[in-house]
């Protein structure tokens, strides 16, 4: 152990030295309780020759849609090494041209109006928010990047009002730092995919699991925070057990249970991230001591589903997911897999806590619901292939949830049939789980997106069973 450790230190030392020189520094500054705005300041590794391009994300990883976060950014300022102010020009799309030829840019600074963002973005899961004693920030809604610097490591500093606890999913800790804290992100993607929460109304739990689970909680009503934590921990452990190991060193569930801002605002979607998931739901989804077994089961499943996404598609993905295109939602052919397989995995994972007969009933009931969704969908959707539907769903998965529901239902039914085929042909020795584990191994080894045609061979590596026929059947239109 010691020998390995010494080698690792020697290998890491020069890497750290260079990364400190090339890393960017982002400072998030939230000045006072109730303030509408957050200020973001980016310092480049060195003064860089102008003109540079600042880009704000419009596409959200795995949200299959766009939000124009650039609308809430104003003003944008830029400075040279000596602190001299440089010109900034708004360009087409979510872009700004920073500085002009001959100048060198050292620092870019901008404000984001969080109140306007929450008012105008109707899907609660896509927006940051500010309350008198709480602030919740989604990385991609407040962080922009300088074109060409996306792969640089980033040091993040977060400053809040004096005495406020501050929490970052990049470096979760309990007790939380107060007033100021810092974290490290490997790239812009990791930064944008992270979240920040702060304020006296933020409640934090650290639960001991295979890896530490942090539960960050903000509720605008009475709920049982401990029960939420317990359900999240059970779900995380069940999903880790399904895959056999955890791909993260810590995990956070960030839960906001909210009173609707307007009747038009929607509070139903949760979102997955690399090392965390966000649940921005209406307060009536909160679990209390009076909640039924069905309600707690539904929340445990919701946790399991979004935690499973940390494997698929966050770390094992089809083409279009990585590298991510921030300005336009990418066209993705495999949403049926990411959403459907993750749903099936979550279903199987939470079944681990049930008896065999309970599992059978649960499986039957869940698959019947999915079959119902598919059979009741409009004919024009039934006539689409899964790849066609995935491309349509790439930009309006939740906006027109008929596309989303069909994608996850048909994908999960494909997974269920693959599982049945694998169990039958291997005489019960292998299951779909072995296929999923081999997909993870393949993705870690190859560090690239898989292609649909490669999938049966990848699954067969772990199961010894060919599922190509099942996949091809489900990829076809349901009706001609
Ligand atoms: Zn999902």
Coordinates of C-alpha atoms and ligand atoms in Angstrom, one line a residue:
X1 CA 0.0 0.0 0.0
X2 CA 2.7 2.4 1.0
X3 CA 4.7 1.7 -2.1
X4 CA 1.7 2.4 -4.3
X5 CA 1.0 5.6 -2.3
X6 CA 4.5 7.0 -2.8
X7 CA 4.4 6.4 -6.5
X8 CA 1.0 8.1 -6.7
X9 CA 2.3 11.1 -4.9
X10 CA 5.3 11.4 -7.2
X11 CA 3.1 11.1 -10.3
X12 CA 0.6 13.6 -9.0
X13 CA 3.1 16.3 -7.9
X14 CA 4.0 17.7 -11.3
X15 CA 0.4 17.4 -12.5
X16 CA -0.7 19.6 -9.6
X17 CA 2.0 22.1 -10.2
X18 CA 0.9 22.6 -13.9
X19 CA -2.8 22.6 -13.1
X20 CA -2.4 25.4 -10.6
X21 CA -0.8 27.5 -13.3
X22 CA -3.4 26.6 -15.9
X23 CA -6.6 26.5 -13.8
X24 CA -9.3 29.2 -13.8
X25 CA -10.7 30.7 -10.7
X26 CA -14.4 31.3 -10.4
X27 CA -15.8 33.3 -7.5
X28 CA -19.5 33.3 -6.7
X29 CA -20.5 36.2 -4.5
X30 CA -23.9 36.4 -3.0
X31 CA -23.7 39.6 -1.0
X32 CA -26.7 39.9 1.3
X33 CA -29.8 38.0 2.4
X34 CA -32.6 38.7 0.0
X35 CA -30.4 40.0 -2.8
X36 CA -31.9 39.3 -6.2
X37 CA -28.5 38.8 -7.9
X38 CA -25.4 36.7 -7.6
X39 CA -22.1 37.9 -9.0
X40 CA -19.8 35.6 -10.8
X41 CA -16.1 36.5 -11.4
X42 CA -13.8 34.5 -13.6
X43 CA -10.0 34.9 -13.4
X44 CA -8.1 33.4 -16.3
X45 CA -4.8 31.6 -15.8
X46 CA -2.9 34.5 -17.3
X47 CA -3.9 37.6 -19.2
X48 CA -5.2 36.2 -22.5
X49 CA -5.1 37.9 -25.9
X50 CA -8.4 39.4 -26.9
X51 CA -10.9 39.0 -28.3
X52 CA -12.3 36.2 -26.2
X53 CA -15.8 34.7 -26.3
X54 CA -17.9 34.3 -23.2
X55 CA -20.6 31.7 -23.5
X56 CA -23.6 31.1 -21.2
X57 CA -25.2 27.6 -21.4
X58 CA -28.6 27.3 -23.0
X59 CA -28.7 23.5 -23.2
X60 CA -28.8 21.5 -19.9
X61 CA -27.1 18.2 -19.8
X62 CA -29.8 15.4 -19.8
X63 CA -32.6 17.9 -19.7
X64 CA -33.4 17.4 -23.4
X65 CA -34.4 21.0 -23.9
X66 CA -33.1 24.5 -23.6
X67 CA -33.3 27.4 -21.2
X68 CA -31.9 30.8 -22.2
X69 CA -29.8 31.5 -19.1
X70 CA -28.0 34.3 -21.0
X71 CA -31.2 36.3 -20.6
X72 CA -30.5 36.8 -16.9
X73 CA -26.9 37.9 -17.2
X74 CA -26.3 41.6 -17.0
X75 CA -24.0 43.5 -16.9
X76 CA -20.9 41.7 -18.2
X77 CA -17.6 43.5 -17.4
X78 CA -14.0 42.6 -18.4
X79 CA -10.7 43.8 -17.1
X80 CA -7.0 43.7 -18.0
X81 CA -4.2 42.5 -15.8
X82 CA -3.8 46.1 -14.4
X83 CA -7.6 46.3 -13.7
X84 CA -8.3 48.5 -16.7
X85 CA -11.9 48.1 -18.0
X86 CA -12.2 46.4 -21.5
X87 CA -15.0 46.6 -24.0
X88 CA -17.7 43.9 -24.0
X89 CA -20.1 43.3 -26.9
X90 CA -23.2 41.1 -26.9
X91 CA -23.0 38.7 -29.9
X92 CA -25.5 36.3 -31.5
X93 CA -26.7 33.4 -29.4
X94 CA -25.6 33.2 -25.7
X95 CA -22.3 34.9 -26.5
X96 CA -20.4 38.0 -25.6
X97 CA -17.2 39.3 -27.3
X98 CA -14.7 40.2 -24.6
X99 CA -12.0 42.9 -25.3
X100 CA -10.6 43.9 -28.6
X101 CA -7.5 43.0 -30.7
X102 CA -4.4 44.1 -28.9
X103 CA -5.8 43.9 -25.4
X104 CA -5.2 41.1 -22.9
X105 CA -8.1 39.9 -20.7
X106 CA -7.5 38.8 -17.1
X107 CA -10.9 38.8 -15.5
X108 CA -14.6 38.7 -16.5
X109 CA -17.4 39.5 -14.1
X110 CA -21.1 39.4 -14.5
X111 CA -24.3 39.4 -12.4
X112 CA -27.1 36.9 -12.8
X113 CA -30.7 38.0 -11.9
X114 CA -32.1 35.0 -10.0
X115 CA -35.5 36.5 -9.3
X116 CA -36.2 37.0 -13.0
X117 CA -34.8 33.6 -13.8
X118 CA -37.3 31.9 -11.4
X119 CA -40.2 34.0 -12.6
X120 CA -39.6 33.3 -16.3
X121 CA -38.5 29.7 -16.3
X122 CA -41.6 27.7 -15.6
X123 CA -40.0 24.3 -15.0
X124 CA -38.8 24.5 -11.3
X125 CA -36.1 21.9 -11.9
X126 CA -34.3 24.2 -14.5
X127 CA -34.1 27.3 -12.3
X128 CA -32.0 28.6 -9.4
X129 CA -33.8 30.5 -6.6
X130 CA -33.4 32.9 -3.8
X131 CA -35.5 33.2 -0.7
X132 CA -34.9 35.5 2.4
X133 CA -33.0 32.8 4.2
X134 CA -32.0 30.4 1.4
X135 CA -30.3 30.4 -2.0
X136 CA -30.1 27.4 -4.3
X137 CA -27.9 27.6 -7.4
X138 CA -27.7 25.3 -10.4
X139 CA -24.2 25.4 -11.9
X140 CA -25.3 25.7 -15.5
X141 CA -27.7 28.5 -14.8
X142 CA -25.0 30.8 -13.4
X143 CA -21.7 29.7 -14.8
X144 CA -20.5 30.7 -18.2
X145 CA -17.2 29.7 -19.9
X146 CA -14.6 31.2 -22.1
X147 CA -14.7 29.5 -25.5
X148 CA -11.6 27.1 -25.6
X149 CA -11.2 26.9 -21.8
X150 CA -13.8 24.2 -21.2
X151 CA -11.3 21.5 -20.3
X152 CA -9.2 23.5 -17.8
X153 CA -9.5 22.7 -14.1
X154 CA -11.3 25.2 -12.0
X155 CA -11.0 26.5 -8.5
X156 CA -14.3 27.6 -7.2
X157 CA -14.7 30.1 -4.3
X158 CA -18.1 30.8 -2.9
X159 CA -18.8 33.8 -0.7
X160 CA -22.1 34.3 1.0
X161 CA -23.5 36.6 3.7
X162 CA -21.6 36.5 7.0
X163 CA -22.6 33.5 9.1
X164 CA -24.5 31.7 6.4
X165 CA -23.8 28.0 6.0
X166 CA -22.6 27.3 2.4
X167 CA -22.7 23.9 0.7
X168 CA -21.2 22.8 -2.7
X169 CA -21.9 19.4 -4.2
X170 CA -18.3 19.5 -5.4
X171 CA -16.9 19.4 -1.9
X172 CA -19.7 18.5 0.5
X173 CA -19.0 18.8 4.2
X174 CA -20.8 18.8 7.5
X175 CA -20.8 21.0 9.5
X176 CA -20.9 23.3 6.4
X177 CA -18.5 26.1 6.1
X178 CA -19.9 29.5 7.0
X179 CA -19.5 32.8 5.0
X180 CA -17.1 31.3 2.5
X181 CA -15.9 28.0 1.1
X182 CA -13.9 26.6 -1.8
X183 CA -14.0 23.6 -4.1
X184 CA -12.2 22.2 -7.1
X185 CA -13.8 21.1 -10.5
X186 CA -12.0 19.0 -13.1
X187 CA -13.5 21.0 -16.0
X188 CA -16.3 23.3 -16.9
X189 CA -18.6 20.4 -17.3
X190 CA -18.1 19.3 -13.7
X191 CA -18.5 22.9 -12.5
X192 CA -21.7 23.5 -14.5
X193 CA -23.1 20.1 -13.3
X194 CA -22.6 21.0 -9.6
X195 CA -24.9 22.9 -7.3
X196 CA -24.5 25.4 -4.5
X197 CA -27.0 25.8 -1.6
X198 CA -26.7 28.3 1.3
X199 CA -28.5 30.1 4.0
X200 CA -29.9 29.5 7.6
X201 CA -32.9 27.6 6.2
X202 CA -30.7 25.0 4.5
X203 CA -30.8 21.7 6.4
X204 CA -28.0 19.2 6.0
X205 CA -27.5 15.6 6.8
X206 CA -24.5 13.4 6.3
X207 CA -25.5 9.7 6.2
X208 CA -23.0 6.8 6.2
X209 CA -23.4 4.5 3.3
X210 CA -21.0 2.8 0.9
X211 CA -19.9 6.4 0.2
X212 CA -21.1 9.3 2.3
X213 CA -24.5 10.6 1.3
X214 CA -25.3 14.2 1.9
X215 CA -28.9 15.3 2.0
X216 CA -29.3 19.0 1.5
X217 CA -32.8 20.2 2.2
X218 CA -34.9 23.3 1.9
X219 CA -38.7 23.1 2.6
X220 CA -41.4 25.6 2.6
X221 CA -43.7 23.6 4.9
X222 CA -43.7 20.8 7.4
X223 CA -42.0 17.5 6.2
X224 CA -40.1 14.7 7.7
X225 CA -36.5 15.5 6.6
X226 CA -35.1 12.4 8.3
X227 CA -37.4 10.1 6.4
X228 CA -36.4 11.8 3.1
X229 CA -32.8 11.1 4.0
X230 CA -33.5 7.5 5.0
X231 CA -35.3 6.9 1.6
X232 CA -32.5 8.5 -0.3
X233 CA -29.9 6.4 1.5
X234 CA -31.8 3.2 0.9
X235 CA -32.1 4.1 -2.8
X236 CA -28.4 4.9 -3.1
X237 CA -27.4 1.7 -1.5
X238 CA -29.7 -0.4 -3.6
X239 CA -28.4 1.2 -6.8
X240 CA -24.8 0.8 -5.8
X241 CA -25.5 -2.9 -5.0
X242 CA -27.1 -3.3 -8.4
X243 CA -24.0 -2.0 -10.3
X244 CA -21.6 -3.6 -7.8
X245 CA -19.6 -0.4 -7.0
X246 CA -20.0 3.4 -6.8
X247 CA -18.5 5.7 -9.5
X248 CA -18.5 8.6 -7.1
X249 CA -16.6 9.3 -3.8
X250 CA -19.6 11.1 -2.2
X251 CA -23.2 11.8 -3.3
X252 CA -25.7 14.6 -2.6
X253 CA -29.4 14.7 -2.9
X254 CA -30.5 18.3 -3.0
X255 CA -34.2 18.6 -2.2
X256 CA -36.3 21.7 -2.4
X257 CA -39.9 21.4 -1.5
X258 CA -41.6 24.6 -2.7
X259 CA -44.7 26.6 -2.7
X260 CA -45.6 27.3 -6.3
X261 CA -44.5 30.7 -7.5
X262 CA -47.5 30.9 -10.0
X263 CA -50.1 28.5 -11.3
X264 CA -48.1 28.2 -14.5
X265 CA -44.9 27.0 -12.8
X266 CA -44.3 23.2 -13.0
X267 CA -42.9 21.2 -10.1
X268 CA -42.6 17.6 -11.1
X269 CA -39.2 16.9 -12.6
X270 CA -36.0 16.0 -10.9
X271 CA -32.6 16.1 -12.4
X272 CA -29.5 13.9 -12.3
X273 CA -25.9 15.1 -12.1
X274 CA -22.5 13.4 -11.9
X275 CA -22.3 13.3 -8.0
X276 CA -25.7 14.6 -7.1
X277 CA -29.4 14.9 -8.1
X278 CA -31.8 17.7 -7.6
X279 CA -35.5 17.4 -6.6
X280 CA -37.2 20.7 -6.9
X281 CA -40.8 19.7 -6.1
X282 CA -44.0 21.2 -4.8
X283 CA -44.4 21.0 -1.1
X284 CA -47.3 18.5 -1.4
X285 CA -44.7 15.9 -2.6
X286 CA -43.0 16.2 0.9
X287 CA -43.0 13.0 2.9
X288 CA -44.4 13.3 6.4
X289 CA -45.2 10.7 9.2
X290 CA -48.7 10.5 7.6
X291 CA -47.4 9.5 4.2
X292 CA -48.6 6.1 2.8
X293 CA -46.3 3.3 1.9
X294 CA -47.2 4.0 -1.7
X295 CA -46.0 7.6 -1.4
X296 CA -42.7 6.6 0.3
X297 CA -42.3 3.9 -2.3
X298 CA -42.7 6.4 -5.1
X299 CA -40.1 8.8 -3.6
X300 CA -37.6 6.0 -3.0
X301 CA -38.1 5.0 -6.7
X302 CA -37.6 8.6 -7.8
X303 CA -34.3 8.8 -5.8
X304 CA -33.2 5.4 -7.2
X305 CA -34.0 6.4 -10.8
X306 CA -32.0 9.7 -10.6
X307 CA -29.2 8.1 -8.7
X308 CA -29.0 5.4 -11.4
X309 CA -28.4 8.1 -14.0
X310 CA -25.0 8.7 -12.3
X311 CA -24.1 5.5 -14.1
X312 CA -26.3 5.8 -17.2
X313 CA -26.0 8.2 -19.0
X314 CA -23.6 10.2 -16.9
X315 CA -20.8 7.7 -17.2
X316 CA -22.0 5.2 -19.9
X317 CA -23.7 7.1 -22.7
X318 CA -24.7 7.0 -26.4
X319 CA -23.5 9.6 -28.9
X320 CA -24.4 13.2 -28.2
X321 CA -24.1 13.3 -24.4
X322 CA -20.3 14.0 -24.3
X323 CA -18.6 16.2 -25.1
X324 CA -21.7 18.3 -24.4
X325 CA -22.8 21.1 -26.7
X326 CA -23.8 24.0 -24.4
X327 CA -25.4 26.4 -26.8
X328 CA -27.9 24.1 -28.5
X329 CA -29.5 21.0 -27.1
X330 CA -27.7 18.1 -28.8
X331 CA -29.6 15.5 -31.0
X332 CA -29.4 12.2 -29.1
X333 CA -30.4 8.8 -30.6
X334 CA -30.4 6.9 -27.3
X335 CA -32.7 8.6 -24.9
X336 CA -34.8 5.5 -24.8
X337 CA -31.8 3.7 -23.3
X338 CA -30.7 6.4 -20.9
X339 CA -34.2 6.9 -19.6
X340 CA -35.7 3.5 -20.1
X341 CA -32.8 1.4 -18.9
X342 CA -32.3 3.7 -15.9
X343 CA -36.0 3.2 -15.1
X344 CA -35.7 -0.5 -15.3
X345 CA -32.5 -0.6 -13.3
X346 CA -34.2 1.5 -10.5
X347 CA -37.2 -0.8 -10.6
X348 CA -34.9 -3.9 -10.2
X349 CA -32.7 -2.1 -7.6
X350 CA -35.6 -1.2 -5.3
X351 CA -37.0 -4.7 -5.7
X352 CA -34.0 -6.0 -3.8
X353 CA -35.7 -5.0 -0.5
X354 CA -38.8 -7.1 -1.3
X355 CA -39.8 -10.7 -1.0
X356 CA -39.9 -12.7 -4.2
X357 CA -43.7 -12.6 -4.4
X358 CA -43.8 -8.9 -3.6
X359 CA -41.2 -8.3 -6.4
X360 CA -43.3 -10.3 -8.9
X361 CA -46.4 -8.2 -8.2
X362 CA -44.4 -5.0 -8.3
X363 CA -42.8 -5.9 -11.6
X364 CA -46.1 -6.9 -13.1
X365 CA -47.8 -3.7 -12.0
X366 CA -44.9 -1.4 -13.1
X367 CA -44.6 -3.0 -16.5
X368 CA -48.4 -2.8 -17.0
X369 CA -48.2 0.9 -16.4
X370 CA -45.5 1.3 -19.0
X371 CA -47.5 -0.9 -21.5
X372 CA -50.5 1.3 -20.8
X373 CA -48.5 4.5 -21.6
X374 CA -47.4 2.9 -24.9
X375 CA -50.8 1.6 -25.9
X376 CA -52.6 4.9 -25.2
X377 CA -50.1 7.1 -27.0
X378 CA -51.2 8.9 -30.2
X379 CA -50.8 6.9 -33.5
X380 CA -48.2 9.3 -34.9
X381 CA -45.9 8.6 -31.9
X382 CA -46.5 4.9 -32.2
X383 CA -45.5 5.0 -35.9
X384 CA -42.1 6.6 -35.0
X385 CA -39.0 4.4 -34.5
X386 CA -37.2 4.8 -31.2
X387 CA -34.3 6.7 -32.8
X388 CA -36.8 9.1 -34.5
X389 CA -38.6 9.6 -31.2
X390 CA -35.3 10.1 -29.4
X391 CA -34.3 12.9 -31.8
X392 CA -37.7 14.6 -31.3
X393 CA -37.4 14.1 -27.5
X394 CA -33.9 15.6 -27.6
X395 CA -35.4 19.1 -27.5
X396 CA -38.9 18.6 -25.9
X397 CA -38.7 15.6 -23.7
X398 CA -40.6 17.2 -20.8
X399 CA -42.1 20.1 -22.7
X400 CA -44.2 17.6 -24.6
X401 CA -44.0 14.7 -22.1
X402 CA -45.8 12.4 -24.5
X403 CA -42.4 12.0 -26.2
X404 CA -40.6 11.6 -22.9
X405 CA -43.1 9.1 -21.5
X406 CA -42.9 7.0 -24.7
X407 CA -39.1 7.0 -24.7
X408 CA -38.7 5.8 -21.1
X409 CA -41.6 3.3 -21.4
X410 CA -40.4 1.7 -24.7
X411 CA -36.8 1.7 -23.4
X412 CA -37.8 0.1 -20.1
X413 CA -40.0 -2.5 -21.8
X414 CA -37.0 -3.3 -24.1
X415 CA -34.8 -3.8 -21.0
X416 CA -37.4 -6.0 -19.3
X417 CA -37.6 -8.3 -22.4
X418 CA -33.8 -8.4 -22.7
X419 CA -33.7 -9.4 -19.0
X420 CA -36.2 -12.2 -19.6
X421 CA -34.2 -13.4 -22.6
X422 CA -31.0 -13.4 -20.7
X423 CA -32.4 -15.2 -17.7
X424 CA -34.0 -17.8 -19.9
X425 CA -31.0 -18.5 -22.2
X426 CA -28.5 -18.6 -19.3
X427 CA -30.8 -20.9 -17.3
X428 CA -31.1 -18.2 -14.6
X429 CA -27.3 -17.7 -14.1
X430 CA -27.2 -14.2 -15.7
X431 CA -29.5 -11.2 -15.7
X432 CA -29.8 -7.8 -17.3
X433 CA -27.7 -6.5 -14.3
X434 CA -24.7 -8.4 -15.7
X435 CA -25.2 -6.7 -19.0
X436 CA -25.4 -3.2 -17.3
X437 CA -22.2 -4.0 -15.4
X438 CA -20.4 -4.8 -18.6
X439 CA -21.7 -1.6 -20.2
X440 CA -20.1 0.3 -17.3
X441 CA -16.8 -1.7 -17.7
X442 CA -16.8 -1.0 -21.4
X443 CA -17.5 2.7 -21.0
X444 CA -14.7 3.1 -18.3
X445 CA -12.3 1.3 -20.6
X446 CA -13.2 3.0 -23.9
X447 CA -14.0 6.5 -22.6
X448 CA -16.3 7.2 -25.5
X449 CA -20.0 7.0 -26.4
X450 CA -21.2 3.6 -27.5
X451 CA -23.1 3.2 -30.8
X452 CA -26.4 1.4 -30.9
X453 CA -25.1 -1.3 -33.1
X454 CA -22.3 -2.0 -30.5
X455 CA -24.8 -2.5 -27.7
X456 CA -25.7 -6.2 -28.0
X457 CA -22.1 -7.2 -28.1
X458 CA -21.3 -5.1 -25.0
X459 CA -24.2 -6.6 -23.1
X460 CA -23.3 -10.1 -24.2
X461 CA -19.8 -9.7 -22.8
X462 CA -21.3 -9.8 -19.3
X463 CA -24.2 -12.2 -20.0
X464 CA -23.1 -14.5 -22.8
X465 CA -26.6 -14.0 -24.3
X466 CA -27.4 -12.2 -27.6
X467 CA -30.2 -9.7 -27.2
X468 CA -29.9 -8.1 -30.7
X469 CA -33.2 -9.4 -31.8
X470 CA -35.0 -7.9 -28.8
X471 CA -33.3 -4.6 -29.3
X472 CA -34.1 -4.5 -33.0
X473 CA -37.8 -5.3 -32.4
X474 CA -38.2 -2.4 -29.9
X475 CA -36.3 0.0 -32.1
X476 CA -39.0 -0.4 -34.8
X477 CA -42.3 1.5 -34.9
X478 CA -45.1 0.0 -32.9
X479 CA -47.6 0.4 -35.7
X480 CA -47.0 0.7 -39.4
Ligands
LIG1 ZN1 -34.6 10.0 -15.9

